[in-house]
Coordinates of C-alpha atoms and ligand atoms in Angstrom, one line a residue:
Chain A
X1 CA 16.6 -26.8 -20.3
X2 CA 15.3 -26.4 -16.6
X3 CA 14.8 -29.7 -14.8
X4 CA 12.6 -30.7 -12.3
X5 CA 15.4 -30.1 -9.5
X6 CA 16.5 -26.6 -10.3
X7 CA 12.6 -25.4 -10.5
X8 CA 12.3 -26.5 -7.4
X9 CA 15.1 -25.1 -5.6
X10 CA 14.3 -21.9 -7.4
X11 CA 10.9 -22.0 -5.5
X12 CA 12.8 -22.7 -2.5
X13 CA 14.8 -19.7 -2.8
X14 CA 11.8 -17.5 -3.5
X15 CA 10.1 -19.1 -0.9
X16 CA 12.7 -18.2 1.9
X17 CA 13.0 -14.6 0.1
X18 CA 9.7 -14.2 1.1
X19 CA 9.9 -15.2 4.1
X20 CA 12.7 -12.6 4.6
X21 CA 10.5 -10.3 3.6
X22 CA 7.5 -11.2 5.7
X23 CA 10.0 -11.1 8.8
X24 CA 11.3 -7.7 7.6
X25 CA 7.4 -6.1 7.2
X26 CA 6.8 -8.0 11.0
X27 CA 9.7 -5.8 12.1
X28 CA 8.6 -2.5 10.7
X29 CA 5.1 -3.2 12.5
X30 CA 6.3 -3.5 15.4
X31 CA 8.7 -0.2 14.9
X32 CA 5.8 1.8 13.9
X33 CA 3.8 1.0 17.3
X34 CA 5.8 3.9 18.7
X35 CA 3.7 6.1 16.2
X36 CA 0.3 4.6 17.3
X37 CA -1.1 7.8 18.7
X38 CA -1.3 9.4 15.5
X39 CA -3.4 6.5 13.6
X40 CA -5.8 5.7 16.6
X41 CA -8.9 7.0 14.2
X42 CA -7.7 4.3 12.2
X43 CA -7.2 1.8 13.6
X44 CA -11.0 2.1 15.1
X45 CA -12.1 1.7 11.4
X46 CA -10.1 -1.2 10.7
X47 CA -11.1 -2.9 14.0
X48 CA -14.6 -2.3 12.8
X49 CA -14.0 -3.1 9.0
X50 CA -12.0 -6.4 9.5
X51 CA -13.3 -7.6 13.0
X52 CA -17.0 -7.0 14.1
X53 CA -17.8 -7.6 10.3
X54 CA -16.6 -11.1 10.5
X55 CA -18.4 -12.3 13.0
X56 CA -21.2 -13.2 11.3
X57 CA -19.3 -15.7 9.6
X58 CA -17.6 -16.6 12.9
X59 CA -20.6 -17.8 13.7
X60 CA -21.9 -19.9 10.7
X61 CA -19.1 -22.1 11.1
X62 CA -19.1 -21.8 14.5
X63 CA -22.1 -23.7 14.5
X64 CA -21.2 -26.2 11.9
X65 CA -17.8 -26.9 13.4
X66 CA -19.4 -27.4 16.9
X67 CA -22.0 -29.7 15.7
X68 CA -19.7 -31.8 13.2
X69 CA -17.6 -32.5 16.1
X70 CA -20.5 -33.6 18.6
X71 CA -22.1 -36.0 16.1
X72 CA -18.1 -37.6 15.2
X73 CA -17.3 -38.0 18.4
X74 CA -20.6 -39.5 19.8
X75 CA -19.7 -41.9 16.8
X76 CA -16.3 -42.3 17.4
X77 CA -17.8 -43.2 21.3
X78 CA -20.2 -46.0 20.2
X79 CA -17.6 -47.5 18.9
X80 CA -14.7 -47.7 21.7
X81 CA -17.6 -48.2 23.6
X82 CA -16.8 -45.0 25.7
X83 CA -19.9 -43.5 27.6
X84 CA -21.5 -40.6 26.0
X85 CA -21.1 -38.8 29.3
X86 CA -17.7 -37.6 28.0
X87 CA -19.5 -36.4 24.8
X88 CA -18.9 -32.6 27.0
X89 CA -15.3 -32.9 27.2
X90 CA -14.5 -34.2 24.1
X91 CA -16.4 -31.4 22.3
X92 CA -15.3 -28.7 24.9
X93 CA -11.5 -30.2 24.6
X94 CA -11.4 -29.8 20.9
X95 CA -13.1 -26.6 20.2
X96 CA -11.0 -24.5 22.8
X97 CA -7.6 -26.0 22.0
X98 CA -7.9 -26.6 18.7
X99 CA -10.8 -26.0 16.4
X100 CA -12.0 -22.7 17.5
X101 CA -8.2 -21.0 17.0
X102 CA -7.4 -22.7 14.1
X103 CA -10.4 -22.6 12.0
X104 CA -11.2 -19.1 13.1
X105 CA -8.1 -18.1 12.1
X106 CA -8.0 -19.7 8.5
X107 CA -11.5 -18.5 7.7
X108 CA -10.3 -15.3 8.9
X109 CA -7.5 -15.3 6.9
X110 CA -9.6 -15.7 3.4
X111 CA -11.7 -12.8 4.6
X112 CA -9.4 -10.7 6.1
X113 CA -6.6 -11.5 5.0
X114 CA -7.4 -11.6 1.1
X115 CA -9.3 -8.5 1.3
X116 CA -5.9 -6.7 3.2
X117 CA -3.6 -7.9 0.1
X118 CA -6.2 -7.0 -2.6
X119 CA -6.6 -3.4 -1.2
X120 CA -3.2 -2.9 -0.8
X121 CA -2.1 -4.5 -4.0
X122 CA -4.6 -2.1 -5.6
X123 CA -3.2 0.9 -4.0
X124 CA 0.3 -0.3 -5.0
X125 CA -0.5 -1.1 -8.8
X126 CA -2.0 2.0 -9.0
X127 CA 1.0 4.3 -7.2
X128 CA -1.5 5.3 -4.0
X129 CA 1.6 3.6 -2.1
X130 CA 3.3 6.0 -3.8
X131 CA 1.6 9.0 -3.8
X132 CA 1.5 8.4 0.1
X133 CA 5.1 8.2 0.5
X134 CA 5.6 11.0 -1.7
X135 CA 3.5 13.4 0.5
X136 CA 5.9 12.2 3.4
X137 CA 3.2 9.6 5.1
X138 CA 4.3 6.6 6.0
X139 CA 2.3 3.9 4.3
X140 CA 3.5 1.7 7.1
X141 CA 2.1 3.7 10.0
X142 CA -0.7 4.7 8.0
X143 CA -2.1 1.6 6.7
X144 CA 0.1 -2.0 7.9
X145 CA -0.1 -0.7 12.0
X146 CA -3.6 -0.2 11.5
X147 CA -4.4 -3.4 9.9
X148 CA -1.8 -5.8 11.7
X149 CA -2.9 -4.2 14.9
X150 CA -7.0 -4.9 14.1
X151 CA -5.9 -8.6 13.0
X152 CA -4.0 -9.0 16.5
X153 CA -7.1 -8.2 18.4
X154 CA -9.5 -9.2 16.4
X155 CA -9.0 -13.1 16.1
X156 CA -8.8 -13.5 20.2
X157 CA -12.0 -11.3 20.0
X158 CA -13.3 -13.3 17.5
X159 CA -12.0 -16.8 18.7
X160 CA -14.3 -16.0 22.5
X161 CA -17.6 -16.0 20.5
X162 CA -16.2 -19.0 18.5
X163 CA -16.0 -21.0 21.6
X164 CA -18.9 -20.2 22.9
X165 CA -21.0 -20.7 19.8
X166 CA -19.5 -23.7 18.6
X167 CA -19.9 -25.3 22.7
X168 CA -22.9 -24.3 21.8
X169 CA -23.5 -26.3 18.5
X170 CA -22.1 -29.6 20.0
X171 CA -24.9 -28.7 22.9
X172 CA -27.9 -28.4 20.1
X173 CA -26.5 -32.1 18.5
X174 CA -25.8 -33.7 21.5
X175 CA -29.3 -33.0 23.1
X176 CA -31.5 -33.4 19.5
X177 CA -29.3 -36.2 17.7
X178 CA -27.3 -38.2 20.3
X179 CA -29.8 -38.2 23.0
X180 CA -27.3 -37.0 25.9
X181 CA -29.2 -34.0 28.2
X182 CA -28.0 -31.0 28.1
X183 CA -26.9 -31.5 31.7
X184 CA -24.7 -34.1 31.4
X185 CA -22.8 -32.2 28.2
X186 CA -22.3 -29.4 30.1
X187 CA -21.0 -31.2 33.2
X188 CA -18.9 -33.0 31.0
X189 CA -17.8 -29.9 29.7
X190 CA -17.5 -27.9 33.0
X191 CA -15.3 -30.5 35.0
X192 CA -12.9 -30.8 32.3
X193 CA -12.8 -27.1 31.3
X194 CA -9.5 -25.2 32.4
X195 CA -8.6 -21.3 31.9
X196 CA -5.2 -22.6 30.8
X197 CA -6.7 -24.4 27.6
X198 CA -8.5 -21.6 26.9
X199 CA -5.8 -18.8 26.8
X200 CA -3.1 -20.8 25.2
X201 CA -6.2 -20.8 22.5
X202 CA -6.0 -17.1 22.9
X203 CA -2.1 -16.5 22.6
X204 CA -2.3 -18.8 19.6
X205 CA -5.6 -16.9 18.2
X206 CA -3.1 -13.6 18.8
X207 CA -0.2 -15.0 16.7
X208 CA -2.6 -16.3 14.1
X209 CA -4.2 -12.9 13.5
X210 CA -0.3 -11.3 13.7
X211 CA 0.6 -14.1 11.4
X212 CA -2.7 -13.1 8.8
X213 CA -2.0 -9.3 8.7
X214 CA 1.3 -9.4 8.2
X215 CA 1.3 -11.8 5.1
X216 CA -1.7 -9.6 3.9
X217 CA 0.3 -6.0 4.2
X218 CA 3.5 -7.7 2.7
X219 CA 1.8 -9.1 -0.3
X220 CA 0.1 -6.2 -0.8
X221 CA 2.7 -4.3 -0.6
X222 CA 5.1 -6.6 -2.9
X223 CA 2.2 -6.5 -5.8
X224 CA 3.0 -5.9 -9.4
X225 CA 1.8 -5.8 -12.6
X226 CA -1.8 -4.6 -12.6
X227 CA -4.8 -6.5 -12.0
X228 CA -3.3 -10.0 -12.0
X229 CA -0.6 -9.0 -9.9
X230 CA -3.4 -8.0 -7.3
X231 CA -5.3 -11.1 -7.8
X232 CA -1.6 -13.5 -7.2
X233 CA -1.3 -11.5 -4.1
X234 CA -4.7 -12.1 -2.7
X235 CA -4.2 -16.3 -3.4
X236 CA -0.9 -16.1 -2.1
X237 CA -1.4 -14.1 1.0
X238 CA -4.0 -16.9 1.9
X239 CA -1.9 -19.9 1.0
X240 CA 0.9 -19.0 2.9
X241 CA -1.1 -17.5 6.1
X242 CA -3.0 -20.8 6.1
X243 CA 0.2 -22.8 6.1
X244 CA 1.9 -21.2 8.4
X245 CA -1.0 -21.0 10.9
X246 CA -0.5 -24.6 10.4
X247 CA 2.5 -25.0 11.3
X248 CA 3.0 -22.8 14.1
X249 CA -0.3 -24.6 15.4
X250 CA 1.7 -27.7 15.3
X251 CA 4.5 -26.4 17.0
X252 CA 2.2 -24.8 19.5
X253 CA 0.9 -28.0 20.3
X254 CA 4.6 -29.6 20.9
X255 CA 5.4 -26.8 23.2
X256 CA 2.2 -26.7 25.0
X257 CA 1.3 -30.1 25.4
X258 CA 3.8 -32.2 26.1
X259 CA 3.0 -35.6 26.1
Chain B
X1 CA 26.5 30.9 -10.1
X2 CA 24.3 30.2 -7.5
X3 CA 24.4 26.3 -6.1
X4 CA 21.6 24.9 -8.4
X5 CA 18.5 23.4 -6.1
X6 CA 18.4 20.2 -7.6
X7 CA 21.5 18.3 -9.2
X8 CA 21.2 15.2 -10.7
X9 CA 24.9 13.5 -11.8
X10 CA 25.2 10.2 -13.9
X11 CA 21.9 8.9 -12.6
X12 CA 21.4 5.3 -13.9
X13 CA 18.7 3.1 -13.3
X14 CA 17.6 -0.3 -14.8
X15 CA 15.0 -3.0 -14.5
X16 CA 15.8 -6.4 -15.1
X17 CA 18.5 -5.9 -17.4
X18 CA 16.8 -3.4 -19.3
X19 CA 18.4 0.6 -19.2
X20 CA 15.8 3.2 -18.7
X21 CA 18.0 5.8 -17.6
X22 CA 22.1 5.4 -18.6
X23 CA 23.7 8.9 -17.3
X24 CA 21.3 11.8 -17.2
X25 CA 22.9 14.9 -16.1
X26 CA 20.8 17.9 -15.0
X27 CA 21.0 21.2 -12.9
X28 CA 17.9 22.9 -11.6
X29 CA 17.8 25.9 -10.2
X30 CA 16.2 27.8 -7.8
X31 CA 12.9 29.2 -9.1
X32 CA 13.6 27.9 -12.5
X33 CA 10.7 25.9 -14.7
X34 CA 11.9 22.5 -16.3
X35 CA 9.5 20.5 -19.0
X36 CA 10.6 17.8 -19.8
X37 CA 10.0 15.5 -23.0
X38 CA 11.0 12.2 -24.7
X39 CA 9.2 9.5 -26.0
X40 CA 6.6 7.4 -24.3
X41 CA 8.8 5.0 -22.1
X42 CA 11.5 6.9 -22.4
X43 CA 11.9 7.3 -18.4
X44 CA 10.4 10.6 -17.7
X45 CA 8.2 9.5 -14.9
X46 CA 11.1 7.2 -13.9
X47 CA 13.5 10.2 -13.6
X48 CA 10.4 12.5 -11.9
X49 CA 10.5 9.3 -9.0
X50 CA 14.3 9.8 -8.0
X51 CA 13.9 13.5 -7.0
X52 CA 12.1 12.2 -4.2
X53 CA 13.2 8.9 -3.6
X54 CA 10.5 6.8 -4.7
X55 CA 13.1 5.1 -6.9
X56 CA 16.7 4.5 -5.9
X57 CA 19.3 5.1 -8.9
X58 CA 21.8 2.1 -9.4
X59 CA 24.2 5.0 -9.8
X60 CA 24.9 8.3 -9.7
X61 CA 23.3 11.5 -6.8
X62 CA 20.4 13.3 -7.0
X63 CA 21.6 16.5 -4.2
X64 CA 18.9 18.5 -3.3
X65 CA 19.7 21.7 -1.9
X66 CA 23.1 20.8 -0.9
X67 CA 22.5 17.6 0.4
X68 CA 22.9 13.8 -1.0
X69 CA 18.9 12.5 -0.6
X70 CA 20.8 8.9 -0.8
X71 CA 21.4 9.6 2.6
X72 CA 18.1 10.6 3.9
X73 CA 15.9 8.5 6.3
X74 CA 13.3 8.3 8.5
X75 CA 12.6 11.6 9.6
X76 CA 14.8 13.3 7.1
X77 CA 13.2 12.2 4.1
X78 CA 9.9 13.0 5.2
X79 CA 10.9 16.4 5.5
X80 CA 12.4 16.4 2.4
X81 CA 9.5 15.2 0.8
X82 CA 7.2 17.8 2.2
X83 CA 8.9 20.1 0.7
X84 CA 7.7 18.6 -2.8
X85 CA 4.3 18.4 -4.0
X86 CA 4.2 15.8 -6.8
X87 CA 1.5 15.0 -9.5
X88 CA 1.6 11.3 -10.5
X89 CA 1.0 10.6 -14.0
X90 CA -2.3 8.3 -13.3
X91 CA -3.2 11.1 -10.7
X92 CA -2.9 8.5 -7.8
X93 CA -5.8 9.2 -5.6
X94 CA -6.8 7.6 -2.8
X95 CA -10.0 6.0 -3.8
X96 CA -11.2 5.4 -0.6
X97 CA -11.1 8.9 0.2
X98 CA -13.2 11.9 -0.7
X99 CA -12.3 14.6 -3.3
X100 CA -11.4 17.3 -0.3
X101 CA -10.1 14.3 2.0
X102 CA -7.6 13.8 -0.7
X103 CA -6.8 17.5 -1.1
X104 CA -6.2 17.9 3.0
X105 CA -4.6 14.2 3.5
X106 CA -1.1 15.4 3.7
X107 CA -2.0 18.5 6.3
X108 CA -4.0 16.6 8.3
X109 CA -1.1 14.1 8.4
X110 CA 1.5 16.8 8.8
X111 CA -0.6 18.0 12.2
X112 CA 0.3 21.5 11.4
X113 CA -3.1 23.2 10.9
X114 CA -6.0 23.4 12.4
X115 CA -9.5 21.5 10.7
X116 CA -11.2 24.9 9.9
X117 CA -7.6 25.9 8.3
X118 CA -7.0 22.8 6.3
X119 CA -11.0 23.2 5.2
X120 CA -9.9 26.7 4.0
X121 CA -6.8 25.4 2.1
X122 CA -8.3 22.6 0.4
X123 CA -11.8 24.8 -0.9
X124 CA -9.2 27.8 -2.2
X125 CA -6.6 24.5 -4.1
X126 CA -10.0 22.9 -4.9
X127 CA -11.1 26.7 -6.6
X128 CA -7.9 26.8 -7.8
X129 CA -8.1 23.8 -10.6
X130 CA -11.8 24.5 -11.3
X131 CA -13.0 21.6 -9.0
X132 CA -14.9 23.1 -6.3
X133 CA -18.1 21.7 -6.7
X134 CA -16.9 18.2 -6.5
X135 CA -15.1 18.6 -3.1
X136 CA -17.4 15.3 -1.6
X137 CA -17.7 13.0 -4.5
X138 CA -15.2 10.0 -4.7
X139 CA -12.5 9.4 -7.4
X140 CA -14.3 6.7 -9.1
X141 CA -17.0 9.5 -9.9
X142 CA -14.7 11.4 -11.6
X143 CA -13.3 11.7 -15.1
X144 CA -10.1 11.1 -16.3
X145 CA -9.1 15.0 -16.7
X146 CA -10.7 16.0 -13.3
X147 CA -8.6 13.2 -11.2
X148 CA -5.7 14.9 -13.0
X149 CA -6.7 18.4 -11.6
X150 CA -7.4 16.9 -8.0
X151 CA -4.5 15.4 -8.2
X152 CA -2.8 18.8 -8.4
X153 CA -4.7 20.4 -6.2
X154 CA -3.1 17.7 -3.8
X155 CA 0.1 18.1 -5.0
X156 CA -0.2 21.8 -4.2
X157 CA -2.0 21.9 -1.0
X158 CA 1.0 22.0 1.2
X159 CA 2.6 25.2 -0.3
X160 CA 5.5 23.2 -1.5
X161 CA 9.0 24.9 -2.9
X162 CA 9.3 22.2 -5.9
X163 CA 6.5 20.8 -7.6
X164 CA 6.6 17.6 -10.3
X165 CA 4.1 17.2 -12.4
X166 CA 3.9 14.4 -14.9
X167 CA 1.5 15.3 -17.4
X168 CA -0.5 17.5 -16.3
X169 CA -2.8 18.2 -19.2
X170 CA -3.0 14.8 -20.2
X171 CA -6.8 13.7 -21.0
X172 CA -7.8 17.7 -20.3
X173 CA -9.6 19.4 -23.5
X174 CA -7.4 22.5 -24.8
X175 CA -9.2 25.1 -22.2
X176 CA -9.1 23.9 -19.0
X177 CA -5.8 22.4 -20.3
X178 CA -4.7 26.2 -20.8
X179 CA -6.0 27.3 -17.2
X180 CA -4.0 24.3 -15.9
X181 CA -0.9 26.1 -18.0
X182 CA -1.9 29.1 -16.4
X183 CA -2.0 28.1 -13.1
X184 CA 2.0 26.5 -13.6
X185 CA 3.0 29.2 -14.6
X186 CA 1.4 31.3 -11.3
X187 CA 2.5 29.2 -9.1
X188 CA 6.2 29.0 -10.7
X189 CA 6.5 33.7 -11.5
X190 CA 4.2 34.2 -8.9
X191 CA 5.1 32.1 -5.4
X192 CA 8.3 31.1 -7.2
X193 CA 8.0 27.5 -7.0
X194 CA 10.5 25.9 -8.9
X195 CA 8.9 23.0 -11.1
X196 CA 9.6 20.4 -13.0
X197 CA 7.2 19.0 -15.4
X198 CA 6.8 15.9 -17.8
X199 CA 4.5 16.2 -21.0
X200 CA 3.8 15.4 -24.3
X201 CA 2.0 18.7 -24.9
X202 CA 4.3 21.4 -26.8
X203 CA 1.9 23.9 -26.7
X204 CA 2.4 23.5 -23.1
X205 CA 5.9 23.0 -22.8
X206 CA 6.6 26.2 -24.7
X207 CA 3.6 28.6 -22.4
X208 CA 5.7 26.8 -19.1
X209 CA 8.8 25.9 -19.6
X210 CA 12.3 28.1 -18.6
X211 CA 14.1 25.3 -20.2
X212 CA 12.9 22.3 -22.1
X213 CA 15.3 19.6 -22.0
X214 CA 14.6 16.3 -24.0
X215 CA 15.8 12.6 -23.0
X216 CA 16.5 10.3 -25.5
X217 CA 18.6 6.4 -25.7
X218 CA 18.8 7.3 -21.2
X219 CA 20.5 10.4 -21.6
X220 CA 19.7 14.2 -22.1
X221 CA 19.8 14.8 -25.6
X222 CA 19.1 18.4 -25.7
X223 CA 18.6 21.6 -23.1
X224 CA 17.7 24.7 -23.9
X225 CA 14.9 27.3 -23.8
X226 CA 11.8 27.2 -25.7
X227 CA 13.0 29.9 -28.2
X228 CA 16.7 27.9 -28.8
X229 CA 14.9 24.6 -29.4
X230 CA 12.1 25.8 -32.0
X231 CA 15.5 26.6 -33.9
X232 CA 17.4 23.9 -33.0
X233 CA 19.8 21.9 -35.6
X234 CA 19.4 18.8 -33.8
X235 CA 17.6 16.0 -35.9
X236 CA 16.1 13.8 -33.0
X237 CA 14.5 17.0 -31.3
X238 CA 13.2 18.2 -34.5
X239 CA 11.7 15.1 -35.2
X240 CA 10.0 15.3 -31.6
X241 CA 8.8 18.4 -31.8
X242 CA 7.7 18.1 -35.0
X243 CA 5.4 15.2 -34.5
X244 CA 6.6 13.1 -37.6
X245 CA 7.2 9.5 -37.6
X246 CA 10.2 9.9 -40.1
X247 CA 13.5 10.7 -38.9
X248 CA 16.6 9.0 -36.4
X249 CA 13.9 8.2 -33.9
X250 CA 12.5 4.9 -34.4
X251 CA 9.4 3.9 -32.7
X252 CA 9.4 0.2 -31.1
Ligands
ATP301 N1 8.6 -0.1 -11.3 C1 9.0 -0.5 -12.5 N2 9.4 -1.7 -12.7 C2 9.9 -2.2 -13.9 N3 10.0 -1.4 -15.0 C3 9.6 -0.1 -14.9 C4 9.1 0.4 -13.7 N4 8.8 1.7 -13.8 C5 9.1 2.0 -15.1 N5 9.6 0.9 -15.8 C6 10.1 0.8 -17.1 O1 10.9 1.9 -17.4 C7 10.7 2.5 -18.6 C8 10.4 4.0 -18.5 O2 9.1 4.2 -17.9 P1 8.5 5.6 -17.6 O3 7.2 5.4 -16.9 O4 9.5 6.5 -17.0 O5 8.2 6.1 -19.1 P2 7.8 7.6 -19.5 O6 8.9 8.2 -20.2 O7 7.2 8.2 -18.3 O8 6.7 7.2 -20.6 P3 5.2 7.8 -20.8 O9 5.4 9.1 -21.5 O10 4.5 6.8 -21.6 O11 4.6 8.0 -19.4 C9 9.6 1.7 -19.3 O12 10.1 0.8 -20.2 C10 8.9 0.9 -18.1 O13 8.5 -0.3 -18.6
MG302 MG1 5.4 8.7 -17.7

C-alpha cells in the first residue's frame, strides 16, 4: 500500500525531474539563438500571434487592476489617516514594481502560455514533432526559438502599455470616486516615479515571459497520450509558470529591494 | 557481397517493461524493396522510427551506410536524415500549413533551391500522387486517404535515396491504392530508391516488395521473396497471409 509520505516524495521527484527538464529546454533555447537568422519569418508571426493579440486583454485588466488599487488604497488612507495626496504614489509604486509585471505576466501565461503547450502537445501526439525531425528540421529552431524568443519581448512590450493603462485606471477612480484632482495624482505619481522602478519591472517582465515560453515549449514537447495528454500539458504549463513567476518575483523583490 | 545499406543487429527496444522489439536482425541493401508485415502492434512503425533515429534502441546498431547512426548528432544526423524521406503512418502533416507548404517544408528549410524551383518540385510530387488540385487547401480539408498521399508526396519531395513508408495504402480505395503501388515501385526500378515499407495490404506487398520479411513475438520470423513466402511451410506466416483467425497466432 502507498502512504501519504511516499506519494509525496514521488511528486517531489517528478517535480525536480521536471524541473531538469525545463532547465535542459532553457538551454537548448539559448543554443539555437545562433540559428536565428534562418527563423526570422517566424519569429515575426509568433511576435504577432502571441504578443500584439494580447493586448487587448492587457488592457482589460489593465484597467481593472489600476482602479482596484486606487479605490483600496484611498481606503486603506482614510483609515491610517494618511492624506490622499499620496493616493499617486501609492498607485504609481504598486503598478510599476509589482502589479503591472506580475499580473501581466500570469494572465499572459494562461493565454500564451496554454495556447504554446496545447499546439505543441498537438503536434507531438500527433508525430508533426516527428515528422519535423524526420525531414532533418529542428523542431527546436523551428518552433521553441520562435516562441521563447516572442514571449521574451513580448511581456516587457506588453508590461509598458500595462503601466500606462493601469496609471491610467487609478487616475479615472481617483478623480470620479475619491475626489483627489487629477493634478495632485499625477504629481503624486511624478515626484515619486523613478526609471529604476520601472526597468527592474522590465527585467523582471523579460524573465517572466522567458520563464512562460519555456514551460509552454517543454510541456508541449513532453505530451503524451492523445487528447488528454494535450489538455494535462496545457494546465500544467500554467500552474507551474504561474508559480514560478511567483517565486522568482519574490526573490526579485529580496534582491532588489533591500530593506 | 556488397556492404548492405542499412544493417540492423539485435535491435531491442521496450516501453515500460513491455518488449516491442527483442532482437530483430535485418540487412538492406542498396536499391533493394523491403515490405514488411506483422500484426497490428507488433512494432513495425516502431522498428521504421530507428532507421532514423526517432527512437533510440535499448540495444543493438542500426549502421547506415557504413556508419553507426548511434553516433550521429547535430549536424550529422540531419544529413543523415535528409537522405530519407519517411511516410508516417497517421501521415503527420503540419496542420497549420497548406497542402504545397507541406510538400516544399523540408526544401525550403534545406535552403537549397530557389522559390520558383521548390514551386516546380512540389506541383510535379503534388501530380505525382494524384493531388494537384488540392495544392492550397489545409489538412483538416482533407480525407483520410489524400493526407496519406500528401504525406508522400512530402516524404518524396527531396529526392531522397531511402524512403519508409508505413502504410501507404492504408484508408486508399483499391485504385488509387494501385497507382500508389505503382508509383513505389517507379520510384524504387526506376530512380533506384531503396525502400522500406510497412503494410497490411498483401496485394501490395507482393506488386512491391524484393523481400517481404514478417516480425512476429520481437523478432523476424520469416524473410524471403514474395514467390518463397506464397509457398512457405511456416505456420505463423501462413496464417498471416492467409487472413484466418485460426492458427499459432493468437490475437490479444
Ligand atoms: N512512443 C511510445 N511509447 C510507448 N509505447 C509505444 C510507443 N510507440 C509504440 N509503442 C508500443 O509499441 C508497440 C508497437 O507499436 P507499433 O506502432 O510499432 O505497432 P505496429 O506494428 O506499427 O502496429 P500497427 O500495424 O497497428 O500500426 C505497441 O504496443 C505500442 O503500444
Ligand atoms: Mg504502425
Amino acid at each position: 500500500m502507498e502512504t501519504g509520505l511516499t506519494t509525496l516524495g514521488r511528486r517531489g521527484v517528478s517535480f525536480i525531474s521536471k524541473l531538469g527538464g525545463i532547465t535542459l529546454m532553457l538551454a537548448k533555447f539559448i543554443a539555437s539563438l545562433k540559428e536565428m537568422h534562418r527563423s526570422i519569418g517566424l519569429i515575426f508571426e509568433q511576435l504577432y500571434v502571441l504578443g500584439v493579440k494580447s493586448l487587448p486583454l492587457i488592457v482589460i485588466i489593465s484597467v481593472f487592476v489600476g482602479a482596484v488599487s486606487a479605490w483600496q488604497a484611498a481606503y486603506q488612507f482614510k483609515f491610517i489617516g494618511a492624506p490622499l495626496r499620496y493616493l499617486g504614489q501609492a498607485v504609481g509604486k504598486a503598478v510599476v514594481i509589482e502589479l503591472a509585471p506580475v499580473l501581466s505576466a500570469i494572465v499572459f501565461a494562461g493565454r500564451v502560455g496554454a495556447g504554446i503547450a496545447a499546439e505543441l502537445g498537438t503536434m507531438r501526439v500527433t508525430e508533426q514533432i516527428d515528422a519535423l525531425e524526420s525531414m532533418g528540421i529542428s523542431p527546436i529552431r523551428y518552433l521553441v526559438m520562435p516562441r521563447v524568443l516572442s514571449c521574451l519581448f513580448m511581456v516587457p512590450f506588453l508590461v509598458v502599455f500595462a503601466n500606462f493603462i493601469a496609471i491610467m485606471g487609478g487616475l479615472i477612480v481617483s478623480v470620479v470616486g475619491v475626489d483627489v484632482s487629477s493634478e495632485t495624482f499625477l504629481n503624486g505619481f511624478r515626484n515619486s516615479f523613478e526609471l529604476g522602478d520601472f526597468i527592474n519591472g522590465m527585467i523582471k517582465a523579460a524573465v517572466f515571459g522567458l520563464l512562460i515560453g519555456v514551460v509552454g515549449c517543454y510541456e508541449g514537447f513532453h505530451a503524451r497520450g492523445g487528447a488528454q495528454g494535450v489538455g494535462l500539458a496545457t494546465t500544467n504549463s500554467v500552474v507551474i509558470s504561474s508559480v514560478l513567476i511567483l517565486i522568482f518575483n519574490f526573490i526579485f523583490a529580496l534582491i532588489l529591494f533591500r530593506i | 557481397m556488397p556492404e548492405p545499406l542499412i544493417q540492423i543487429t539485435d535491435l531491442h527496444k521496450k516501453f515500460d517493461r513491455h518488449n516491442v522489439l527483442s532482437g530483430v536482425n535485418l540487412k538492406i541493401n542498396r536499391g533493394e524493396s523491403i515490405v514488411v508485415i506483422g500484426q497490428s502492434g507488433c512494432g513495425k512503425s516502431v522498428l521504421l522510427k530507428h532507421l532514423v533515429k526517432l527512437l533510440e534502441p535499448d540495444s543493438g546498431t542500426v549502421v547506415f551506410d557504413g556508419q553507426d547512426i548511434s553516433e550521429l548528432q547535430g549536424r550529422k544526423l540531419i544529413n543523415l536524415r535528409r537522405r530519407y524521406g519517411m511516410l508516417f503512418q497517421s501521415a503527420a502533416l503540419f496542420d497549420s500549413l497548406t497542402v504545397a507548404e507541406n510538400v516544399g517544408l523540408g526544401l525550403k528549410e534545406e535552403r537549397s533551391h530557389s522559390r520558383a524551383e521548390i514551386e516546380a518540385i512540389v506541383n510535379e510530387k503534388l501530380s505525382m500522387v494524384g493531388l494537384s488540385e488540392a495544392r492550397d487547401k489545409y489538412p483538416d480539408e482533407l480525407s483520410g486517404g489524400m493526407r496519406k498521399r500528401v504525406g508522400l508526396a512530402r516524404a518524396i519531395a527531396g529526392d531522397p535515396e531511402v524512403l519508409l513508408y508505413d502504410e501507404p495504402t492504408t484508408g486508399l480505395d483499391p485504385i488509387t491504392a494501385d497507382m500508389i503501388n505503382d508509383l513505389i515501385v517507379e520510384l524504387n526500378t526506376g530512380l533506384n530508391v531503396t525502400s522500406v515499407a510497412v503494410t497490411h495490404d498483401m496485394t501490395s506487398a507482393y506488386k512491391i516488395a524484393d523481400r517481404i520479411v514478417m516480425l512476429y513475438g520481437g523478432k523476424v520470423e520469416y524473410d524471403g521473396t514474395p514467390e518463397e513466402i506464397k509457398s512457405t511451410s511456416n505456420e505463423i506466416v501462413r496464417q498471416f497471409i492467409s487472413g484466418s483467425a485460426v492458427g499459432p497466432i493468437r490475437v490479444g
